[in-house]
Amino acid sequence: MGPLLLLIGLAITPLLKSLPSGRFGELVALGLLTCALAWLMRRLRGWSMASGLAVLWILLLPLFTGVFPLLATVLLLLVAIVIGQALFVQRPLALQAMAGLLGLSAVLGWTLLVPIHFRWVYLPVGLAVVIWRRSLLWSSLRAGVAQWRQSVADAPRSAAFAVLVVGLASTACWLPTLQYDDLTYHLRLPWQLLEQGVYQPVPQHQIWALAPWATDIIQAVPQVIAGAESRGPVNAIWLLLLATGAWQLAAQLGASVLLRWLAVAMVASLPLTAGLAGGMQTELPTAAVLLWMCALAAAPRDGRLSNWMLLAVLAGGLLAMKSMSAVMALPVLAWALIRHPWPSLPRIGLVLLAGLLVGGANYVFAQWIAGNPVLPLFNGIFQSPYFAPTNFIDLKYKIGFGPDLPWALTFHSSRYFESHDGAAGVVLIGLAGLWLLAVLRPPTRAAALVALAVLALPLLPIQYLRYAYPGMALLCVVAVASLGAGPLRRPLIGLLVALCVLNVSFQSTGYWMLRSGALKDTLKAAGRDAPLFQRFAPERTLAAAIRASGEDEGTVLLLDPGDPFFAEFGTRGRTISWYSPSLQAAAANAELDPSGKRWLAMLQQQQVRHVILRGEALTPSQKLALELAGAHLREEAGGRQWWSLPAPPGKPSR
């Protein structure tokens, strides 16, 4: 049924006309090149194609992201494994790593406001932990390699295909950090820890400063150690955890080894997988955690305290990533509560406490500092002075929830996301029949209903495609696993492979920069960020110049409210966009004075020393204020300008 509906949709909608053939051709060329090299390694070294491809993708990563960020991220991963092994013995290595990452982010989250987050703290502590547990780490890694080889040997062709698709998705990790929300918000915490060793959440300057921060903390740790952004290697870890979670869930649902690999490929082929790997949004980590939670829920009945504590850590981690991520966890937790024996009442309290400790830090700080634990959400209820007394929601994507939504998301994705049609891939329609089969089969029925709930819940209030991604990932695994453990006919395998390939053909629609050739630019730049900054975010070029100048006194004002890329300036950053309602109001008031004097007073009150602006967006009163302040042009990049103001009396410029 699904493939037939998909063919009808492709015939009556213009989706195929928007297929980015040039971008797909680049992926095909890259895939063929890596396959040729993997085949050569197979002939020379006797490795499997899957192992050769995996090694190649790993080796390519530092060429574009840098060696030190990769090494720092590997150190983070090893420390996380040690923590996970200490807390949860005899668990899969990837699950231990995930639990360790979430536990570590919780500890750091409760201490963010304490000035201890320095390289000279993180690096020696991390090395000491790894050296201390090196024997156990080595034996665990060797066991993991043995399991990998066995899994590949059981289905070598599907394994190679899955690794190829995961590798193509990982190419988005090669890009520097360029996405809008990262430059306005997510980079703020990592850069503050790198430059100051402490996080100072100031909601009057960034309304999301106290929002859930677990994933940003995980991004910050290797950045502090390496002294450079490490988003690419960190997201490669999340991709690895996503893939292993898909494999494990498919295994628990009774899928054959071949289908487990195809489930991995189906999830990795989603255009949003690559799109999210290129940024710092929470949906990729959320999907990885939810897959592992579902694998635990689907596992044989287990009422041990350790099992419930592990579920609590994962659920708490989702709470610490995003409040909506915690909502997505509710159907999975309900499934676990129905399936597994409950612990005693005192132990239930211990489990709840563990989950709150892992997930509650930012909510406690937000209530303490701002009077709203979910600022700026539900401020009509909490009435925090830092935001308008309204319940925040983005009406742009409040389009309507109905039974035709999967069709609309598939064939008209651009209405629901900042990209082109095709960003949802084709699984919501192409796998519809297999999802119905999963509902009919007892081994997969609960998982199918949970996947539907996880998909629907975030779309009820707002129909934004990115929020559907975790549910889509679950749907992919459950649908593929519905085919069971028996032998499969080749046409059916070919159909699943074809759906994956069609998804990959739309990979560049996962984010508009990919569609605009960001991957090609990255390859041409050979790991240099400057050309991509110049094209996609010239503010980042000027930000690097400001840091290089050593003039660290005063604040930096991003004067264009349309591109308020001020996150990497940390506590020094200022914007007149909606991210800072108080400065937005002050700017509106200053604009009423054509003489520019109100703007000048605002610049002085905010202790502004540097201004980044876009010439065509500069108003006459802003221009007069800069003249009155004695500002002078320092540098230009991509249509943006950096202006410096003289130092106040008694504070000479460096």
XYZ file of C-alpha atoms in Angstrom:
654
model
C 0.000 0.000 0.000
C 2.726 2.471 0.974
C 4.753 2.250 -2.249
C 1.561 2.585 -4.324
C 0.520 5.733 -2.447
C 4.036 7.063 -2.860
C 3.951 6.506 -6.628
C 0.596 8.279 -6.830
C 1.959 11.192 -4.834
C 5.050 11.466 -6.990
C 2.827 11.457 -10.079
C 0.350 14.145 -8.986
C 2.653 16.482 -7.036
C 5.733 18.409 -8.207
C 8.004 16.767 -5.619
C 10.265 15.080 -8.174
C 10.735 18.405 -9.959
C 12.317 19.790 -6.788
C 14.718 16.844 -6.472
C 18.199 18.377 -6.124
C 19.884 16.296 -8.822
C 23.160 18.219 -8.619
C 23.488 17.737 -4.877
C 22.465 14.071 -5.207
C 25.116 13.636 -7.883
C 27.746 14.921 -5.465
C 26.667 12.330 -2.889
C 26.719 9.573 -5.516
C 30.243 10.549 -6.553
C 31.395 10.631 -2.939
C 29.739 7.292 -2.246
C 31.328 5.648 -5.278
C 34.742 6.993 -4.307
C 34.517 5.653 -0.753
C 33.214 2.307 -2.016
C 36.150 2.041 -4.419
C 38.611 2.771 -1.618
C 36.851 0.304 0.694
C 37.017 -2.361 -2.031
C 40.751 -1.684 -2.352
C 41.164 -2.076 1.426
C 39.234 -5.320 1.206
C 41.606 -6.654 -1.446
C 44.760 -5.491 0.330
C 43.828 -6.013 3.977
C 41.041 -8.566 3.843
C 38.587 -6.251 5.569
C 34.864 -6.357 4.948
C 33.350 -3.578 2.851
C 31.434 -2.308 5.886
C 34.584 -2.100 8.009
C 36.524 -0.407 5.226
C 33.778 2.158 4.736
C 33.547 2.802 8.476
C 37.292 3.419 8.727
C 37.196 5.770 5.739
C 34.355 7.864 7.148
C 36.191 8.102 10.481
C 39.428 9.167 8.785
C 37.648 11.798 6.703
C 36.109 13.487 9.746
C 39.251 15.200 11.144
C 40.232 16.417 7.676
C 37.314 18.842 7.837
C 36.655 19.299 11.560
C 40.250 19.362 12.818
C 42.337 16.827 14.711
C 42.149 18.413 18.158
C 38.335 18.693 18.236
C 38.153 15.016 17.256
C 40.656 13.949 19.934
C 38.825 16.004 22.558
C 35.540 14.382 21.543
C 37.084 10.908 21.718
C 38.238 11.726 25.249
C 34.692 12.800 26.126
C 33.330 9.549 24.688
C 35.788 7.406 26.652
C 34.962 9.230 29.886
C 31.263 8.740 29.171
C 31.813 5.005 28.665
C 33.654 4.792 31.990
C 30.773 6.557 33.753
C 28.219 4.339 32.041
C 30.139 1.189 32.960
C 30.312 2.277 36.583
C 26.575 2.949 36.745
C 25.196 0.183 34.524
C 27.250 -2.981 34.144
C 26.630 -5.625 31.491
C 24.907 -3.251 29.110
C 25.695 -2.566 25.444
C 28.700 -0.309 25.047
C 26.742 2.346 23.129
C 24.064 2.435 25.822
C 26.716 2.857 28.508
C 28.211 5.729 26.506
C 24.825 7.403 26.197
C 24.059 7.048 29.896
C 27.512 8.388 30.699
C 27.045 11.424 28.446
C 23.706 12.251 30.038
C 25.028 11.701 33.556
C 28.060 13.879 32.894
C 25.917 16.645 31.413
C 23.737 16.528 34.530
C 26.702 16.976 36.877
C 28.077 19.819 34.784
C 24.602 21.332 34.498
C 24.255 21.697 38.257
C 27.707 23.327 38.430
C 27.495 25.615 35.381
C 27.347 28.743 37.513
C 30.541 27.776 39.358
C 33.834 28.877 37.683
C 35.394 25.433 37.303
C 34.867 24.760 33.590
C 38.396 25.244 32.320
C 40.688 23.190 30.101
C 43.099 22.727 32.991
C 40.229 21.043 34.880
C 38.542 19.048 32.121
C 41.671 17.689 30.410
C 43.571 16.237 33.407
C 40.409 14.850 34.993
C 39.375 13.217 31.713
C 42.811 11.723 31.111
C 43.012 10.476 34.700
C 39.644 8.727 34.417
C 40.597 7.043 31.134
C 44.019 5.941 32.408
C 42.497 4.647 35.643
C 39.959 2.462 33.798
C 42.075 1.685 30.738
C 41.985 -2.105 31.182
C 38.198 -2.246 31.349
C 37.914 0.218 28.484
C 40.245 -1.820 26.314
C 38.420 -5.076 26.960
C 35.055 -3.410 26.287
C 36.266 -1.907 23.034
C 37.694 -5.261 21.923
C 34.363 -6.924 22.699
C 32.592 -4.204 20.732
C 34.836 -4.797 17.722
C 34.133 -8.535 17.903
C 30.374 -7.884 17.980
C 30.740 -5.548 15.014
C 32.580 -8.163 12.972
C 29.974 -10.794 13.738
C 27.090 -8.484 12.838
C 28.770 -7.574 9.560
C 29.568 -11.204 8.756
C 25.913 -12.181 9.245
C 24.724 -9.752 6.536
C 27.729 -8.212 4.768
C 25.914 -6.507 1.898
C 23.233 -4.809 3.961
C 25.907 -3.856 6.511
C 27.980 -2.143 3.822
C 24.890 -0.369 2.505
C 23.951 0.866 5.986
C 27.467 2.136 6.709
C 27.508 3.913 3.351
C 24.218 5.690 4.103
C 25.304 6.631 7.633
C 28.564 7.925 6.202
C 26.779 10.095 3.650
C 24.650 11.560 6.435
C 27.808 12.223 8.447
C 29.151 14.508 5.723
C 27.041 17.245 7.308
C 29.345 16.933 10.333
C 32.142 18.286 8.141
C 30.472 21.691 7.895
C 31.352 24.479 10.336
C 28.578 25.721 12.601
C 26.334 27.900 10.435
C 22.698 27.225 11.278
C 20.526 30.091 12.457
C 19.572 28.859 15.929
C 23.164 27.833 16.639
C 24.478 31.321 15.882
C 21.733 33.049 17.852
C 21.532 30.703 20.846
C 23.249 27.302 21.050
C 26.847 28.541 20.750
C 26.416 30.889 23.698
C 27.032 28.299 26.429
C 30.057 26.561 24.836
C 31.779 29.866 24.095
C 31.147 31.178 27.601
C 32.706 28.087 29.146
C 35.652 28.253 26.748
C 36.388 31.920 27.406
C 35.277 32.363 31.021
C 35.047 28.925 32.613
C 31.562 29.691 33.917
C 28.084 30.151 32.499
C 26.267 33.384 33.220
C 22.634 33.053 32.122
C 21.297 36.568 31.538
C 17.698 36.280 30.276
C 17.366 39.997 29.585
C 20.005 39.612 26.869
C 19.064 36.105 25.629
C 15.558 34.959 26.444
C 16.558 31.284 25.960
C 19.568 31.523 28.295
C 17.917 29.221 30.853
C 16.328 26.783 28.411
C 17.287 23.069 28.600
C 21.012 22.835 27.983
C 22.168 19.196 28.130
C 23.159 18.949 24.462
C 24.922 22.320 24.566
C 26.918 21.147 27.591
C 27.970 18.015 25.711
C 29.036 20.250 22.824
C 30.940 22.504 25.239
C 33.173 19.880 26.873
C 35.364 19.060 23.838
C 35.279 22.715 22.792
C 36.786 23.708 26.134
C 39.410 20.943 25.893
C 40.334 21.585 22.244
C 39.967 25.356 22.338
C 37.823 25.192 19.208
C 34.262 24.321 18.248
C 33.740 20.560 18.117
C 30.185 20.276 16.838
C 31.079 17.942 13.959
C 32.748 15.195 16.018
C 30.088 15.451 18.745
C 27.309 15.049 16.199
C 29.174 12.082 14.733
C 28.809 10.467 18.169
C 25.079 11.182 18.153
C 24.841 9.605 14.694
C 26.645 6.531 15.992
C 24.301 6.301 18.987
C 21.320 6.785 16.667
C 22.482 3.944 14.414
C 23.203 1.556 17.284
C 19.849 2.421 18.859
C 18.047 1.603 15.610
C 19.919 -1.701 15.392
C 19.136 -2.628 18.991
C 15.439 -1.759 18.753
C 15.066 -3.757 15.541
C 16.777 -6.688 17.261
C 14.429 -6.505 20.261
C 11.457 -6.471 17.887
C 12.610 -9.746 16.318
C 14.067 -8.467 13.047
C 16.678 -10.478 11.187
C 20.237 -9.176 11.014
C 19.674 -8.082 7.425
C 16.629 -6.051 8.468
C 18.492 -4.543 11.406
C 21.028 -3.098 9.007
C 18.265 -1.870 6.702
C 16.557 -0.222 9.688
C 19.807 1.631 10.396
C 20.014 2.678 6.750
C 16.390 3.842 6.684
C 16.857 6.124 9.700
C 20.174 7.472 8.424
C 18.725 8.135 4.973
C 16.150 10.613 6.276
C 17.081 14.063 4.945
C 16.659 15.525 8.414
C 19.333 13.170 9.750
C 21.942 15.014 7.712
C 20.284 18.362 8.309
C 20.409 17.895 12.072
C 23.972 16.548 11.940
C 24.960 19.917 10.513
C 23.698 21.859 13.527
C 23.210 21.879 17.284
C 19.458 21.258 17.497
C 18.194 18.687 19.977
C 16.153 16.410 17.730
C 19.077 14.208 16.641
C 20.122 13.400 20.252
C 16.445 13.087 21.174
C 15.891 10.461 18.485
C 18.979 8.524 19.589
C 17.844 8.443 23.220
C 14.267 7.504 22.324
C 15.445 4.589 20.176
C 17.438 3.209 23.083
C 14.546 3.796 25.499
C 12.261 1.848 23.182
C 14.854 -0.926 22.968
C 14.820 -1.148 26.770
C 11.018 -1.135 26.845
C 10.856 -3.880 24.189
C 13.451 -6.059 25.934
C 12.452 -9.116 28.004
C 10.653 -8.264 31.240
C 13.094 -6.839 33.767
C 12.036 -5.400 37.115
C 15.522 -4.796 38.496
C 16.220 -1.406 40.017
C 19.136 -0.902 37.619
C 16.805 -1.216 34.627
C 14.460 1.435 35.973
C 17.366 3.672 36.939
C 18.683 3.422 33.391
C 15.283 4.411 32.021
C 15.228 7.303 34.497
C 18.623 8.548 33.317
C 17.515 8.431 29.680
C 14.179 10.111 30.401
C 15.889 12.710 32.578
C 18.362 13.327 29.780
C 15.473 14.030 27.415
C 14.022 16.464 29.950
C 17.398 18.211 30.079
C 17.490 18.445 26.270
C 14.076 19.964 25.681
C 10.718 19.965 27.412
C 9.113 18.616 24.232
C 11.641 15.765 24.223
C 10.373 14.798 27.672
C 6.816 14.816 26.328
C 7.910 12.432 23.561
C 9.313 10.115 26.230
C 5.905 9.696 27.901
C 4.538 7.013 25.520
C 7.786 5.068 25.842
C 7.651 5.254 29.630
C 4.014 4.140 29.565
C 5.044 1.134 27.453
C 7.807 0.282 29.928
C 5.421 0.618 32.890
C 2.960 -1.771 31.259
C 5.575 -4.297 30.164
C 8.053 -4.478 33.050
C 7.524 -5.272 36.756
C 7.556 -2.192 38.975
C 10.081 -1.741 41.767
C 8.965 -1.261 45.361
C 7.501 2.087 46.454
C 10.726 3.409 48.059
C 12.652 2.428 44.954
C 10.110 4.203 42.754
C 10.942 7.358 44.697
C 14.634 6.740 44.077
C 14.007 6.296 40.346
C 12.009 9.539 40.171
C 14.718 11.382 42.083
C 17.388 10.110 39.679
C 15.397 11.306 36.684
C 14.865 14.749 38.207
C 18.529 15.094 39.134
C 19.565 14.272 35.576
C 16.976 16.504 33.950
C 16.120 19.276 36.370
C 19.077 21.671 36.643
C 18.085 24.305 34.107
C 14.461 24.314 35.303
C 15.554 24.990 38.886
C 17.895 27.776 37.810
C 15.229 29.257 35.522
C 12.694 29.381 38.349
C 15.268 30.842 40.733
C 16.629 33.493 38.365
C 13.678 34.326 36.122
C 10.576 33.084 37.941
C 9.608 30.787 35.057
C 11.060 27.254 34.891
C 10.377 26.999 31.151
C 11.117 30.595 30.094
C 9.918 31.915 27.676
C 7.248 29.217 27.347
C 3.966 29.526 29.278
C 4.856 32.992 30.507
C 1.178 33.837 30.507
C 1.068 31.544 33.541
C 4.402 32.262 35.236
C 4.549 36.021 34.489
C 8.334 36.346 34.395
C 9.422 39.986 33.974
C 11.887 38.962 31.255
C 9.239 38.192 28.641
C 5.784 39.353 27.650
C 2.987 37.794 29.760
C 1.888 35.526 26.912
C 2.255 31.840 26.096
C 4.938 31.820 23.398
C 4.208 29.894 20.207
C 5.381 30.265 16.611
C 2.157 30.849 14.672
C 3.993 30.511 11.351
C 3.843 26.721 11.642
C 0.434 26.438 13.286
C -1.043 25.194 10.038
C -3.420 22.482 11.165
C -3.254 18.923 12.513
C -5.246 16.308 10.654
C -5.166 12.872 9.015
C -3.675 14.346 5.837
C -0.630 15.711 7.676
C 1.727 12.813 6.723
C 0.873 13.428 3.065
C 1.441 17.180 3.394
C 4.714 16.729 5.275
C 5.978 14.393 2.558
C 4.961 16.246 -0.585
C 4.822 19.848 0.669
C 7.620 19.919 3.240
C 8.519 23.550 2.579
C 5.275 24.627 4.272
C 6.431 23.011 7.501
C 10.170 23.670 7.543
C 12.789 26.212 6.445
C 13.825 24.246 3.389
C 12.468 22.751 0.170
C 9.930 20.034 -0.549
C 11.400 16.614 0.162
C 12.835 17.459 3.580
C 10.654 14.781 5.204
C 11.873 12.065 2.882
C 9.299 9.529 1.747
C 8.937 7.203 4.743
C 5.665 8.603 6.115
C 3.941 7.404 2.942
C 6.310 4.740 1.630
C 6.339 2.772 4.900
C 2.646 3.249 5.755
C 1.766 -0.318 4.787
C 4.579 -1.788 6.859
C 3.476 0.322 9.828
C -0.014 -1.192 9.531
C 1.607 -4.624 9.379
C 3.501 -3.747 12.558
C 0.196 -2.897 14.259
C -1.261 -6.238 13.210
C 1.737 -8.310 14.368
C 1.795 -8.870 18.167
C 5.616 -8.615 18.500
C 5.636 -5.110 17.005
C 2.158 -3.788 17.875
C 3.120 -1.853 21.003
C 6.172 -0.356 19.319
C 4.073 0.748 16.332
C 1.558 2.527 18.558
C 4.329 4.145 20.596
C 6.025 5.356 17.406
C 2.747 6.888 16.250
C 2.312 8.658 19.595
C 5.886 9.986 19.560
C 5.310 11.258 16.026
C 1.961 12.899 16.779
C 2.527 14.512 20.186
C 4.937 17.289 19.136
C 2.841 18.025 16.042
C -0.385 18.659 17.958
C 0.441 22.226 19.095
C 2.603 23.199 16.116
C 3.135 21.466 12.788
C 6.885 21.919 12.468
C 8.671 19.159 10.559
C 11.837 19.089 12.665
C 9.790 18.163 15.740
C 8.505 15.090 13.896
C 11.983 13.679 13.307
C 12.296 11.485 16.455
C 8.927 9.905 15.735
C 9.899 9.363 12.102
C 13.083 7.606 13.215
C 11.064 5.254 15.441
C 8.577 4.671 12.643
C 11.371 3.653 10.261
C 12.718 1.016 12.630
C 9.330 -0.401 13.607
C 8.134 -0.573 10.003
C 11.237 -2.399 8.790
C 11.217 -4.716 11.819
C 7.597 -5.700 11.118
C 8.922 -8.045 8.419
C 10.263 -10.304 11.166
C 13.127 -12.766 11.221
C 12.170 -14.971 8.289
C 13.773 -14.988 4.842
C 12.871 -12.071 2.599
C 12.198 -12.028 -1.114
C 14.615 -9.963 -3.155
C 11.918 -7.597 -4.511
C 11.007 -6.620 -0.957
C 14.643 -5.980 -0.052
C 15.001 -3.990 -3.249
C 11.959 -1.917 -2.323
C 13.434 -0.994 1.071
C 16.756 -0.124 -0.542
C 14.941 1.995 -3.139
C 13.163 3.954 -0.394
C 16.527 4.605 1.264
C 18.051 5.780 -2.014
C 15.076 8.069 -2.675
C 15.502 9.532 0.799
C 19.206 10.115 0.164
C 18.404 11.837 -3.125
C 16.567 14.463 -1.065
C 19.281 14.653 1.617
C 20.264 18.214 0.760
C 16.720 19.390 1.509
C 17.350 18.541 5.174
C 18.580 22.116 5.585
C 18.627 24.946 3.074
C 22.414 25.402 3.226
C 22.927 21.813 2.080
C 20.629 22.498 -0.870
C 22.699 25.628 -1.608
C 25.908 23.601 -1.941
C 27.437 23.872 1.537
C 28.930 20.363 1.300
C 30.540 21.141 -2.059
C 31.948 24.372 -0.614
C 33.324 22.426 2.353
C 35.098 19.964 0.087
C 36.576 22.779 -1.994
C 37.688 24.631 1.153
C 39.459 21.487 2.446
C 38.525 22.098 6.060
C 38.861 25.894 6.075
C 35.846 27.591 7.649
C 36.457 31.077 6.253
C 34.955 30.530 2.760
C 31.738 29.142 4.227
C 31.549 31.903 6.828
C 31.991 34.444 4.037
C 29.100 32.975 2.057
C 26.591 31.872 4.690
C 27.364 33.825 7.882
C 29.846 36.690 7.359
C 29.153 37.781 10.927
C 31.291 34.827 11.999
C 34.232 36.176 9.992
C 33.941 39.515 11.774
C 33.490 37.788 15.143
C 36.789 35.964 14.626
C 38.442 39.276 13.740
C 37.105 40.894 16.915
C 38.485 38.043 19.026
C 41.828 38.237 17.231
C 42.052 41.973 17.946
C 42.331 41.287 21.681
C 39.934 44.143 22.426
C 37.848 42.283 24.966
C 36.449 45.232 26.906
C 32.887 46.395 26.345
C 30.081 44.634 24.514
C 29.397 43.660 20.897
C 26.096 44.749 19.353
C 24.598 42.938 16.351
C 22.558 45.749 14.861
C 20.630 43.744 12.255
C 17.589 42.135 13.949
C 17.190 39.812 10.963
C 20.556 38.083 11.526
C 21.231 38.409 15.272
C 24.219 36.054 15.289
C 25.513 37.085 18.708
C 25.735 33.739 20.542
C 29.497 33.227 20.190
C 30.163 36.520 21.977
C 28.782 35.036 25.203
C 28.089 37.613 27.899
C 29.439 40.362 25.634
C 26.849 39.771 22.914
C 23.894 42.099 22.430
C 21.028 42.089 19.938
C 17.999 44.268 19.283
C 15.977 41.295 18.009
C 13.212 39.480 19.872
C 15.822 37.328 21.631
C 16.346 40.350 23.915
C 12.904 41.923 24.501
C 14.277 44.743 26.673
C 16.810 45.852 24.054
C 14.253 45.356 21.299
C 11.951 47.791 23.099
C 14.815 50.209 23.755
C 15.758 50.109 20.063
C 12.179 50.837 19.006
C 12.132 53.817 21.365
C 15.509 55.054 20.105
C 14.300 54.890 16.522
C 11.657 57.501 17.347
C 14.407 60.113 17.744
C 15.690 61.158 14.286
C 18.699 62.932 15.820
C 20.313 59.644 16.863
C 20.835 60.806 20.445
C 18.632 58.103 21.943
C 20.591 55.507 20.009
C 23.810 57.055 21.297
C 22.520 56.885 24.874
C 21.590 53.237 24.368
C 25.053 52.405 23.009
C 26.648 54.063 26.012
C 24.278 52.430 28.498
C 25.097 48.977 27.065
C 28.844 49.787 27.003
C 29.025 48.914 23.309
C 32.562 48.888 21.882
C 31.949 46.981 18.660
C 29.024 46.977 16.252
C 28.349 44.495 13.448
C 25.833 45.768 10.922
C 24.440 45.312 7.447
C 24.720 48.527 5.464
C 21.360 48.329 3.708
C 19.575 47.687 7.028
C 21.175 50.681 8.799
C 18.597 53.359 9.616
C 19.374 57.109 9.416
C 19.148 57.511 13.194
C 21.505 54.560 13.743
C 23.971 56.076 11.279
C 23.841 59.424 13.092
C 24.380 57.687 16.444
C 27.515 55.956 15.157
C 28.816 59.287 13.878
C 28.085 60.968 17.223
C 29.873 58.119 19.017
C 32.977 58.533 16.851
C 32.728 54.993 15.451
C 35.115 53.947 12.705
C 34.961 51.114 10.186
C 37.368 48.255 10.956
C 36.554 45.468 8.503
C 33.994 44.274 5.960
C 32.913 40.753 5.003
C 30.055 39.499 2.866
C 28.083 42.724 3.032
C 28.562 43.052 6.801
C 30.648 45.708 8.538
C 32.498 45.848 11.846
C 32.587 49.280 13.462
C 34.472 50.143 16.659
C 33.583 52.855 19.142
C 36.251 54.745 21.105
C 37.015 53.470 24.590
C 35.415 55.484 27.422
C 37.683 58.003 29.185
C 40.111 56.236 31.506
C 39.891 52.979 29.506
C 42.430 53.256 26.696
C 42.097 50.973 23.697
C 44.537 48.107 23.368
